[in-house]
Structures are given as C-alpha cells and as structure tokens.
Coordinates of C-alpha atoms and ligand atoms in Angstrom, one line a residue:
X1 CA 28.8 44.7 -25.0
X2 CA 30.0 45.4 -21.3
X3 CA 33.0 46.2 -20.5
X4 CA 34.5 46.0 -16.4
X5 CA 37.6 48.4 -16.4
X6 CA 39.7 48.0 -13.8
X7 CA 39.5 51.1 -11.6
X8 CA 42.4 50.2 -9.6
X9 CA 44.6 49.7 -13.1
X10 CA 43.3 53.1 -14.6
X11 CA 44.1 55.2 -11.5
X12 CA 47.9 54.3 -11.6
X13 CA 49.4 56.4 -14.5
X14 CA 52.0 54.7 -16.6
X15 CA 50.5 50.6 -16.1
X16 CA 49.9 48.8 -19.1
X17 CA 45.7 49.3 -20.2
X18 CA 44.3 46.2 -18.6
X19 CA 40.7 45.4 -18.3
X20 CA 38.2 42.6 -19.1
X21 CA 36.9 42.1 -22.9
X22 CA 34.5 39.5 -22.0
X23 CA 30.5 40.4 -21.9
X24 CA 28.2 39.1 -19.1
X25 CA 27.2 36.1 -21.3
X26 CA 30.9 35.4 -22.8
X27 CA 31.6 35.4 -18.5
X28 CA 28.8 33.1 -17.6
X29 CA 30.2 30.8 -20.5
X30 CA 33.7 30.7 -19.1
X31 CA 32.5 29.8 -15.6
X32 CA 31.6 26.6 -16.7
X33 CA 35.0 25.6 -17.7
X34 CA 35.8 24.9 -13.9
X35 CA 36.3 24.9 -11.1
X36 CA 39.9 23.3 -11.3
X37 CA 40.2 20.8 -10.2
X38 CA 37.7 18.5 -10.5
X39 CA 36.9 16.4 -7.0
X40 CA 37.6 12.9 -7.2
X41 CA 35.1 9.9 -7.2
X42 CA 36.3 7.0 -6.9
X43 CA 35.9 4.2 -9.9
X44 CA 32.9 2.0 -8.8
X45 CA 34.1 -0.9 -11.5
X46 CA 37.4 -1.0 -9.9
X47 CA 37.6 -2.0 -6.6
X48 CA 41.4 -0.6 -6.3
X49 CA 40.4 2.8 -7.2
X50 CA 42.0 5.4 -4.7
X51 CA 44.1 2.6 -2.8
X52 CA 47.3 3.6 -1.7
X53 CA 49.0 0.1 -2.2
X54 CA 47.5 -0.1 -5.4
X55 CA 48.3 3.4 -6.9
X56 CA 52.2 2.6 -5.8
X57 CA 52.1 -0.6 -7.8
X58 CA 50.3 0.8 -10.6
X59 CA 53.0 3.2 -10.6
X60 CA 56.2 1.2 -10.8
X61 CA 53.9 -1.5 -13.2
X62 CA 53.6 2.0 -15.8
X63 CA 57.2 2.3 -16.0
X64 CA 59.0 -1.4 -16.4
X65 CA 59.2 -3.1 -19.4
X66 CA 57.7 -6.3 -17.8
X67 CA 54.7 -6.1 -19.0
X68 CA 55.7 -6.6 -22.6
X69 CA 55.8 -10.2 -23.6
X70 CA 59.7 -9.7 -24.7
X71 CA 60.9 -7.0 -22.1
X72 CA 60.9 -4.4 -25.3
X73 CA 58.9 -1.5 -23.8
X74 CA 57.0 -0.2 -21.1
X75 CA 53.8 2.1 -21.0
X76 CA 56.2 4.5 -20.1
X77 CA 58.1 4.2 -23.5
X78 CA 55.2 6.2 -25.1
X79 CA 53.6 7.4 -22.6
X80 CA 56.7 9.3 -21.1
X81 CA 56.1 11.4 -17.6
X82 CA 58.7 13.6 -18.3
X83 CA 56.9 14.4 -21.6
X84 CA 53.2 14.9 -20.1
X85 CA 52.7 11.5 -20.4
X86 CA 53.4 11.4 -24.5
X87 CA 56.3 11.5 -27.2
X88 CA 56.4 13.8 -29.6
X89 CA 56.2 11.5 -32.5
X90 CA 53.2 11.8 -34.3
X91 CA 52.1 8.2 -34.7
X92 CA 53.2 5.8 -31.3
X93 CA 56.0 3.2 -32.4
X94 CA 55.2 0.0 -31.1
X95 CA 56.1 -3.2 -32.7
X96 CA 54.9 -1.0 -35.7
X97 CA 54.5 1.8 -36.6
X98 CA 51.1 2.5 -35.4
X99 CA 48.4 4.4 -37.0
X100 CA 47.6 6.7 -34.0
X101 CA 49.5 9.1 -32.2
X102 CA 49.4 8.7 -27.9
X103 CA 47.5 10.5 -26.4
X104 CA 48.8 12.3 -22.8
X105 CA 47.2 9.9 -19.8
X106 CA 46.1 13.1 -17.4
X107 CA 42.8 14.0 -16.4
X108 CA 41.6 10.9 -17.5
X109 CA 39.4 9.9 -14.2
X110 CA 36.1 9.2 -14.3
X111 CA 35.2 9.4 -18.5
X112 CA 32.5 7.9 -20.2
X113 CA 35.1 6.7 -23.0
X114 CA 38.9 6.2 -23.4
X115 CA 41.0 6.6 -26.7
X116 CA 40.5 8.1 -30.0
X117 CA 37.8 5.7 -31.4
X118 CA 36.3 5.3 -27.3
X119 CA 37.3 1.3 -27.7
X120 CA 37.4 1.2 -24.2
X121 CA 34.6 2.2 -21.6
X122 CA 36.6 2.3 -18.5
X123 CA 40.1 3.8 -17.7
X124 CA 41.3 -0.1 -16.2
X125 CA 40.3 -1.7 -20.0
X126 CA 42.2 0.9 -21.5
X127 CA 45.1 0.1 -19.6
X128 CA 44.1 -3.5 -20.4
X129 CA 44.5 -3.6 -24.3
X130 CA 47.5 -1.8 -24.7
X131 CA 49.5 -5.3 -22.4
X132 CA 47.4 -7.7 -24.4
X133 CA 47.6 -5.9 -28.0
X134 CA 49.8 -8.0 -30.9
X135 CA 51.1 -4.6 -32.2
X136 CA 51.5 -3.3 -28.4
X137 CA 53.2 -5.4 -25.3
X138 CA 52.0 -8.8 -27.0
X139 CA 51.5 -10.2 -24.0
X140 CA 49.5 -13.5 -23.7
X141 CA 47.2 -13.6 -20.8
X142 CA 49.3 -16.9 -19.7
X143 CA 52.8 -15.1 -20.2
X144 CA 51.8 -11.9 -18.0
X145 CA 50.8 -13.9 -15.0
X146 CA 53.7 -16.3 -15.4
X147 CA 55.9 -12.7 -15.5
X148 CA 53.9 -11.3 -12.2
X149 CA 54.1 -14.5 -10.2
X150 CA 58.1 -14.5 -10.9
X151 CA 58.8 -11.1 -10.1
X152 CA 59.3 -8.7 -7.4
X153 CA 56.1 -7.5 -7.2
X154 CA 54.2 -10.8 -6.6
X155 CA 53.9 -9.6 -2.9
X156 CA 52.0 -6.1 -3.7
X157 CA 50.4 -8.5 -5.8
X158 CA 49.1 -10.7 -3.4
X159 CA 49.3 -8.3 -0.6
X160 CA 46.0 -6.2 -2.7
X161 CA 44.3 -9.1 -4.4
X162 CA 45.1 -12.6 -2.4
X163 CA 46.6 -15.8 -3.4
X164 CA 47.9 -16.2 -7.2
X165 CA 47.1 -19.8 -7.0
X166 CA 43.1 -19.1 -6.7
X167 CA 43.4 -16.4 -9.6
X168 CA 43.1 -17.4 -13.6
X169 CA 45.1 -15.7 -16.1
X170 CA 41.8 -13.9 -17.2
X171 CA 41.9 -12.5 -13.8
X172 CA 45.5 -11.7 -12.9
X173 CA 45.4 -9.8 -16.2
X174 CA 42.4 -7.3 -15.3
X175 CA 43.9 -6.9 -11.9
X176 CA 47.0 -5.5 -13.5
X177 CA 45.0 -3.2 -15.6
X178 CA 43.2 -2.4 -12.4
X179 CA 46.2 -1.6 -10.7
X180 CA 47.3 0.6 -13.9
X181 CA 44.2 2.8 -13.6
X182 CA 44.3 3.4 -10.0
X183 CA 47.8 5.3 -11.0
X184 CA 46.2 6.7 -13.6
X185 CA 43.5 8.4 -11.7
X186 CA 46.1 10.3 -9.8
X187 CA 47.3 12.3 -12.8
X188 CA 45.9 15.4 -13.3
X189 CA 46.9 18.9 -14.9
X190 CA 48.0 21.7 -13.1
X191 CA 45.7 24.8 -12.3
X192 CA 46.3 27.4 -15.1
X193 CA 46.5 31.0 -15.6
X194 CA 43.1 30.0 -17.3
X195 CA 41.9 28.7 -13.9
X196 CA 43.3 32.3 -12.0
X197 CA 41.0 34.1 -14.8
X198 CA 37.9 32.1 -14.3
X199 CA 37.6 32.0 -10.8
X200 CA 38.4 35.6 -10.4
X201 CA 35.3 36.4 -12.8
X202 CA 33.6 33.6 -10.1
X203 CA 34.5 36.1 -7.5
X204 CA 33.5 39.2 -9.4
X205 CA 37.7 40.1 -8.5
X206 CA 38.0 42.2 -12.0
X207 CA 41.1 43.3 -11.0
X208 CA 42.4 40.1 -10.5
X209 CA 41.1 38.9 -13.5
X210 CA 42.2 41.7 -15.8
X211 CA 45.9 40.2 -15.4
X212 CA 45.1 37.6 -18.2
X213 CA 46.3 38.7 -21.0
X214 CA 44.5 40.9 -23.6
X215 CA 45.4 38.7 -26.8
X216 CA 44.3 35.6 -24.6
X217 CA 40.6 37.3 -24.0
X218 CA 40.2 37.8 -27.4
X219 CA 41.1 34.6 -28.3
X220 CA 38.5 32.9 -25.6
X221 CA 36.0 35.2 -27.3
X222 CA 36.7 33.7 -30.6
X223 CA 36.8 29.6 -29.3
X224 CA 33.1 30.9 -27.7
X225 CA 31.8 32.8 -30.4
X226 CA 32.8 32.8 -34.0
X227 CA 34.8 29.8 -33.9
X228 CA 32.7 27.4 -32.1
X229 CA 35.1 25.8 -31.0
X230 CA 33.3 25.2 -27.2
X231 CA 30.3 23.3 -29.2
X232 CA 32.6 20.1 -29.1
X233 CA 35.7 21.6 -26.3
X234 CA 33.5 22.3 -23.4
X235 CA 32.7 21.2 -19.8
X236 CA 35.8 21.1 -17.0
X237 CA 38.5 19.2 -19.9
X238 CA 37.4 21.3 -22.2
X239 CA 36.2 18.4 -24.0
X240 CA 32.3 17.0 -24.5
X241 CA 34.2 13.5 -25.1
X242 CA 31.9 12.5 -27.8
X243 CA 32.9 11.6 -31.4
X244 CA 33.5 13.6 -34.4
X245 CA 35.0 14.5 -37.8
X246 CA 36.9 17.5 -37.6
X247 CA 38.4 17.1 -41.2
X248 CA 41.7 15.3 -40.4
X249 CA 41.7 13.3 -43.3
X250 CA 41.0 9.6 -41.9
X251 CA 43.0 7.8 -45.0
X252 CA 46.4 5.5 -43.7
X253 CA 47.1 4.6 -47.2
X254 CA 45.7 5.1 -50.3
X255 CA 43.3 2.0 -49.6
X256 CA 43.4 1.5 -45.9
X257 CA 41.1 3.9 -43.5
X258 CA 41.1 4.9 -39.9
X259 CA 37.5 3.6 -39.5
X260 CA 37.5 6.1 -36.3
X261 CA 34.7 5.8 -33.8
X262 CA 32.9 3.0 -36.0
X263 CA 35.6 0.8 -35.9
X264 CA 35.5 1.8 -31.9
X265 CA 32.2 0.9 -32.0
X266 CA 32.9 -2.9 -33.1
X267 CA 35.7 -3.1 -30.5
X268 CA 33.2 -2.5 -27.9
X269 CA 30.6 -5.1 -29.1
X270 CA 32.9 -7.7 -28.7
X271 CA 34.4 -6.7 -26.0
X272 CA 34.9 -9.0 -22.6
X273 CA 36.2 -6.0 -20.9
X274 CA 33.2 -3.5 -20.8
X275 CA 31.6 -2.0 -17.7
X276 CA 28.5 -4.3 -18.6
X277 CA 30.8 -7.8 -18.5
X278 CA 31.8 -9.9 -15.7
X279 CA 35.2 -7.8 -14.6
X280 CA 33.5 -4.8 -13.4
X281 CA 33.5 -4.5 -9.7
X282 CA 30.2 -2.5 -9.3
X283 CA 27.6 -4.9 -8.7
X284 CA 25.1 -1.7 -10.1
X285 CA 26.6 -1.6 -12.8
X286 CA 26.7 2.0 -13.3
X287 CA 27.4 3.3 -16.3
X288 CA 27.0 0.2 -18.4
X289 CA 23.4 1.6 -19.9
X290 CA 26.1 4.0 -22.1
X291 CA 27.8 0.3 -24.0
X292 CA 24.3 -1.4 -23.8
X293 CA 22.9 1.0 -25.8
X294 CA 25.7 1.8 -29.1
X295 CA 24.7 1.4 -32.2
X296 CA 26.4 1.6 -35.4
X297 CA 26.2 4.2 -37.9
X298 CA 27.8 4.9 -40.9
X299 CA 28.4 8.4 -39.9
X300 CA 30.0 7.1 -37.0
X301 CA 33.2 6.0 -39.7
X302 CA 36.3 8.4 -39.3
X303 CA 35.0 10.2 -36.4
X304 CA 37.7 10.9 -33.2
X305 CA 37.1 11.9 -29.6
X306 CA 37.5 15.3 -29.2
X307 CA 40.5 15.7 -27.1
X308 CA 41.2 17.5 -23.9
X309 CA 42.8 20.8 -24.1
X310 CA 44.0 20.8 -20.7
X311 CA 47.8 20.7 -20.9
X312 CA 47.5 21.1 -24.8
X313 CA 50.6 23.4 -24.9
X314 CA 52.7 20.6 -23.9
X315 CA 51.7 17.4 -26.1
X316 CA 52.3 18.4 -29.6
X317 CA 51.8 17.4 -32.4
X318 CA 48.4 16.9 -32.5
X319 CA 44.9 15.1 -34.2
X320 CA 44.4 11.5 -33.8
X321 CA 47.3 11.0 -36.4
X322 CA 49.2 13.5 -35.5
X323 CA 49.3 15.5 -38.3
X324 CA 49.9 18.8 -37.4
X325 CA 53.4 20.6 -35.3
X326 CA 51.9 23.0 -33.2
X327 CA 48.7 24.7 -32.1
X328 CA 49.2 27.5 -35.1
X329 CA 49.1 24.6 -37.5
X330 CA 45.4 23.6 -35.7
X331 CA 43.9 26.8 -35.6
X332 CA 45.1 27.4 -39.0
X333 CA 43.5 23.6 -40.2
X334 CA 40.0 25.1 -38.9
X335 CA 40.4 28.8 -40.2
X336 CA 40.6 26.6 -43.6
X337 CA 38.8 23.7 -43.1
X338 CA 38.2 21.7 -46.4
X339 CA 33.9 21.7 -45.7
X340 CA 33.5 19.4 -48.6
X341 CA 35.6 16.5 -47.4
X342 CA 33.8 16.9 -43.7
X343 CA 30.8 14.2 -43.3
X344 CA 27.4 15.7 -45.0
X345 CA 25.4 14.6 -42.5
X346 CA 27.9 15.0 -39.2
X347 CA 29.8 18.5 -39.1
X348 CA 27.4 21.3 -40.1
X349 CA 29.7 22.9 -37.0
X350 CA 32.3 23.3 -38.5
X351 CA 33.2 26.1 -41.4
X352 CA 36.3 28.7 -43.0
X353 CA 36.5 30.9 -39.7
X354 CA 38.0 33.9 -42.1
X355 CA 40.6 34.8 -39.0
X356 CA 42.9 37.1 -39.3
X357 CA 46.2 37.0 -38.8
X358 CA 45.9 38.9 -35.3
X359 CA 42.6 36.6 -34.3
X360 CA 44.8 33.3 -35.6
X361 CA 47.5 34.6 -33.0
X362 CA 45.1 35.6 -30.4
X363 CA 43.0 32.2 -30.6
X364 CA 46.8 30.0 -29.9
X365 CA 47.4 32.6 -26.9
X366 CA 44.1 31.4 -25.2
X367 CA 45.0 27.8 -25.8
X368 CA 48.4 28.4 -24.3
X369 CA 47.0 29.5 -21.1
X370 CA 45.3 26.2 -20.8
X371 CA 48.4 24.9 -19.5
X372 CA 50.7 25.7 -16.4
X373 CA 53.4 26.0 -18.5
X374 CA 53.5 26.8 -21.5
Ligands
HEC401 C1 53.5 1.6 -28.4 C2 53.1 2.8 -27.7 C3 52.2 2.6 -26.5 C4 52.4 1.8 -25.4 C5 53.5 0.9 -25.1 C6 51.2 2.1 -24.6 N1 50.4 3.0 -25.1 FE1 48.7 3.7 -24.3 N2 48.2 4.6 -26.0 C7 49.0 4.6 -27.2 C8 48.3 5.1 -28.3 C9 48.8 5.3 -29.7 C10 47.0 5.4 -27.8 C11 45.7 5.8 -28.6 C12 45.2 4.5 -29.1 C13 43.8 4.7 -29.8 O1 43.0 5.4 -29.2 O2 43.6 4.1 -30.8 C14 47.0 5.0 -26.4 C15 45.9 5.2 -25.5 C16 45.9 4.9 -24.2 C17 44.9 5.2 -23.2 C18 43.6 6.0 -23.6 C19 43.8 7.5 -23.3 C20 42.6 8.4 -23.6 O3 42.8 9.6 -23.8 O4 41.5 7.9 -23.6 C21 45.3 4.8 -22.0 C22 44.5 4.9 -20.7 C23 46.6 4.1 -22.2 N3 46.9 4.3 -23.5 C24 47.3 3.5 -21.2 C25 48.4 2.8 -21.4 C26 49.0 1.9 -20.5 C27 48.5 1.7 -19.0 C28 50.0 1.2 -21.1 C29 50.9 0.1 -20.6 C30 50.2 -1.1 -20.1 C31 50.1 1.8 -22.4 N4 49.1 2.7 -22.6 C32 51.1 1.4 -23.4 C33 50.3 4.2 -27.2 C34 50.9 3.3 -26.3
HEC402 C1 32.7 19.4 -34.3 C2 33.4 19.4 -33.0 C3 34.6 20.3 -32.9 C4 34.7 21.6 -33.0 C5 33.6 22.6 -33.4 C6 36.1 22.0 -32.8 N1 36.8 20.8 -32.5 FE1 38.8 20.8 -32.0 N2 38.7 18.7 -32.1 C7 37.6 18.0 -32.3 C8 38.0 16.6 -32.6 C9 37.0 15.5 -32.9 C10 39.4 16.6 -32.6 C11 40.3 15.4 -33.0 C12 40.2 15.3 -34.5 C13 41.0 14.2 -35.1 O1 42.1 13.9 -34.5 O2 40.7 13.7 -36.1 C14 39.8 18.0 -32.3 C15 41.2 18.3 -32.1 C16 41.6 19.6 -31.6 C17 42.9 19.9 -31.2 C18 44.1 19.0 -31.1 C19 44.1 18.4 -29.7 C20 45.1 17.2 -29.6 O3 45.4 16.9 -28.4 O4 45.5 16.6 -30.6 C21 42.9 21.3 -30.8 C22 44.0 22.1 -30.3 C23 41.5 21.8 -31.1 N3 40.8 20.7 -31.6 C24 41.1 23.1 -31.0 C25 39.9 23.5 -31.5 C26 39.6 24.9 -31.7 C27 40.6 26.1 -31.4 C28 38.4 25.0 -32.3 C29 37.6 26.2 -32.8 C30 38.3 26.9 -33.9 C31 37.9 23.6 -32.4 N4 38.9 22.8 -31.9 C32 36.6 23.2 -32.8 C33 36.3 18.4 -32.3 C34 36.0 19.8 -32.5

C-alpha cells in the first residue's frame, strides 16, 4: 500500500504524526463521493421548480398547521428545521403512532425515489401524501382547497398558478405539493470536513488533506473495504437509493409486517401521482420508464431505501423504524448482523465484520465527518 507523508508536517519537530492512510485505489474510490455540492437541475415534472415565488410559499406552506384537515400539525411538526428537518422520536407521531421513523428532508433534489419503501417517484408526490394521508394531515382534497382559497396565501396562490375558480380540487392539491417541493429542493447539507478531505486528494494537496483525522481514514478504509459498506452507501449522498434488507427486523407486531419496498411497490401501481400520470409537467416524460417498468417480487418484502449519510450525525436514531440511538449502535448492528434472518436470496453483502473495538470506533469517526457539525 502507498503511503503520501506529508513533508511539510514531518519537517516541523513536535506536530502531531499526520499523513494520508489511503492507497491510490482507496483515493480514486473516495473521489467519487463528490464534488459537494451537487449542481442543481431543475425538476422537469414540476413546473415551479426553482421559482422564487414558489419556493417562499412552499416555505411558509412547510411550517403552518393549515394543511392538516383539523389545524393539529404541520410538516414542520416532524419534520422540524431546527432538528435537520426530523424529531428524534424513533417512529413519527401523527394521528398514530406511525410505524416509520421521518426521515431528514435535505438533499432530497432530483432522486429517482422518495421514502423508505420509494412510494413516491417524485419529490412534489411525496410532499403530496403526507396532506392527503388518514393517519397524516387527513386532509380531503375538497377541505385543502376550501382552506387555500380562505387563507392568506390565496394571492401567492393565484399569483403562481391563476384563478382558483378554473382549478379542481385534484389540481389545487398537486399545486400545493408542487409548491412544497420547490422548498424542498433548496435544502441541502453543508460541505464537510469529508468534502475538505476529498477535494484535497482531487487536487493532489496531501498536506491539506492529511488534516482529517487519523481514526476517520481508517474508518473510510473500513466502509470501502472490509465493511462494504459503499456497495449500497455510495455516489454523491452516499446512498445508491435502491432497496434492501439490511437485517432491521421488519416485524410491527407479532402478526403485522413492514412489507418495505413491496408494499412500496403496490403504492406505486395504483398511484395517480406518478411521473408517468397526468400531473407531471414534463410533456417527455422523463424518468417515467423507471415506474413503467416495476415489478413485484417477493424478495422485494421488508426491503428499505438505503438512506443518505449526508448529515447522519445529526438525525438519530436511525433505520426505517428507528431502532437504534446512535451511529455506535449501527455499526455495532452490522459488526453482528444476524445472517440467517437476512433474505437468502437478497443480502449475500452483508456478513459479521469481526471489528474491533478500535475499528468499531474508527468506522463512527468517519461517519461523523459526514456532517458539518457533528
Ligand atoms: C406525522 C409526521 C409527519 C408529518 C406531519 C409529515 N411527515 Fe413527511 N415523513 C414522515 C415519515 C414517517 C416519513 C417516512 C414515510 C415512509 O417512507 O413510509 C416521511 C417522509 C417524507 C418524505 C420522503 C423523504 C425521503 O427521504 O424520501 C418527504 C418528501 C416528506 N415526508 C415531506 C413532507 C411534507 C412536505 C409534509 C407536509 C405536507 C410532511 N412530510 C408531513 C413523517 C411526517
Ligand atoms: C446491502 C446494502 C447495505 C450495506 C452493505 C450497508 N448498508 Fe447501511 N443501510 C442500508 C439500508 C437499506 C439501510 C436502512 C435499513 C432499514 O432501515 O431497514 C441502511 C441504514 C444505515 C444507516 C442508518 C441511516 C439512517 O438515516 O437511518 C447507517 C448509519 C448505515 N446504514 C451505515 C452503514 C455502514 C457503516 C455500513 C458498512 C458497515 C453499511 N451501512 C452497509 C443498506 C446497506
């Protein structure tokens, strides 16, 4: 393995030993975890996308409790900003308890598909359910525009999207949700001490990069080798936003599962509110080959999106049912994962790491640097 030490450190008697651990391939690897961040294109199926007028409504919208049928919450109330956009309460508590825990709402722009079970194939339908949803906001499609056309923000309203009078309820409702995602879009995660690192080994700057900590190298070296962890948590987010079983047990109750990415699945097939239906702005149609073309599978059953580990420091606890307190309690699940409970045919991924103590330490110190602060 080669190792870059950092002439500039070793000349100065007395600094702490600093260099960089990774090899040339364990370098090339961790280039393609940026550059952060990501440009931004704007959402074809939503004609709102990246308008200013929009965004501000989308904005106030997120954080006022009219758009639950009874005034109870807003998406704010789990979705809180001053929490990156989550609570820490493992499962969301909406008019029940439900069986999910929230999810943060940044770097969400521009992804094939949105929550845990990818219901939703479009970041304006996933802001869409949640108003509509008997367990959620419980809004009727008839109640929300009644609430719109009677409240402050009818102008905005009508300022983006024209007269009321010429819009069903159908369509008053996917504005909103349009509106909702254009705010959305904005949010993104901070550049990291991660993002310093990388782009220094971009620029061959090994002094520069040799500031990131020791204990957080080795534990990048263990994500990309022995752990495996960048099979499934790779690309910019860290994520490659598909489905799988990572062995969080999928049971709610002793009879009831979390059917996961199948029940997802079902969502989608009866879905008005896909990027192949009427509501989608882009007369193309880009994008709808990837809900044309699902099909169900019984291995799809208790499989979860992998997450984002942008910003993970900050949104414990974590796993679709939020299951476990903090990112030691993760690394330790996969250190120990129970193989024979993992699907036969899915995770052949995934198996007991064997970490030490030290490398279980090291592994949470790289994941902590995913986020600006810690
Ligand atoms: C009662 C708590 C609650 C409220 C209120 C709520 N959400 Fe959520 N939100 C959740 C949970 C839980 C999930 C994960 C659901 C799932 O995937 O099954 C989620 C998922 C999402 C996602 C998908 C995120 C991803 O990573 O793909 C978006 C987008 C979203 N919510 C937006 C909103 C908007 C916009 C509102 C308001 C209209 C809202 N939510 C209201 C709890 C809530
Ligand atoms: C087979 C694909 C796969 C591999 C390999 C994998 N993960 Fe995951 N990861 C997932 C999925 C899927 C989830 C969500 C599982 C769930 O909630 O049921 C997840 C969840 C997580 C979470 C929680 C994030 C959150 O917001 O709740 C962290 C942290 C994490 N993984 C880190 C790692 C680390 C570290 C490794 C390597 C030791 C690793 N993962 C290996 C797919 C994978």
């Amino acid at each position: 393995m080669k190792r870059w030490v950092t002439a500039a450190l070793l000349a100065m008697p007395g600094t702490a030993h600093a260099e960089v651990l990774l090899s040339r391939n364990e370098i090339q690897q961790t280039l393609s975890f940026g550059p952060w961040p990501p440009s931004f294109q704007a959402d074809l199926s939503n004609r709102v996308s990246n308008n200013p007028r929009a965004i501000a409504l989308g904005a106030a919208l997120f954080s006022d409790p009219i758009l639950s049928v009874d005034g109870a919450f807003a998406c704010a109330s789990c979705h809180d900003p001053e929490q990156a956009f989550t609570t820490s309460e493992p499962r969301a508590v909406g008019r029940v308890l439900l069986d999910r825990n929230t999810p943060t709402l940044k770097n969400l722009a521009g992804l094939r598909w949105y929550g845990w079970a990818g219901k939703s194939d479009s970041l304006w339908a996933a802001s869409l359910h949640p108003i509509i949803e008997k367990r959620e906001m419980a809004h009727s499609k008839e109640s929300l525009k009644d609430a719109i056309v009677a409240s402050p923000y009818i102008d905005d309203f009508e300022a983006i999207f024209g007269d009321t009078q010429n819009q069903g309820a159908d369509l008053v409702l996917v504005n909103i949700a349009k509106t909702l995602s254009s705010y959305l879009e904005t949010l993104t995660t901070e550049r990291t001490q991660f993002d310093d690192f990388r782009d220094a080994l971009e620029r061959g700057d090994m002094a520069a990069a040799s500031n990131y900590p020791d204990a957080a190298q080795r534990g990048l070296q263990l994500f990309l080798g022995r752990g495996n962890c960048s099979l499934c948590h790779n690309g910019l987010r860290f994520s490659n936003n598909e489905f799988h079983d990572a062995g969080v047990p999928y049971f709610l109750s002793e009879t009831e599962v979390d059917e996961g990415r199948f029940g997802g699945l079902n969502f989608l097939l009866s879905s008005a509110y896909t990027l192949d239906g009427d509501w989608s702005d882009d007369p193309a149609k880009q994008g709808a080959w990837a809900v044309r073309s699902i099909r169900r599978s019984h291995s799809d059953f208790g499989t979860f999106r992998t997450p984002s580990l942008r910003g993970v420091a900050e949104t414990a606890p974590y796993m679709h049912d939020g299951s476990l307190n903090d990112l030691e309690a993760v690394v330790r699940h996969y250190n120990e994962i129970d193989v024979e409970r993992l699907h036969a045919d899915g995770e052949a991924i995934l198996s007991e790491l064997n970490l030490s103590e030290q490398e279980v330490s090291d592994l949470v110190a790289f994941l902590e640097t995913l986020s600006s602060s810690p």
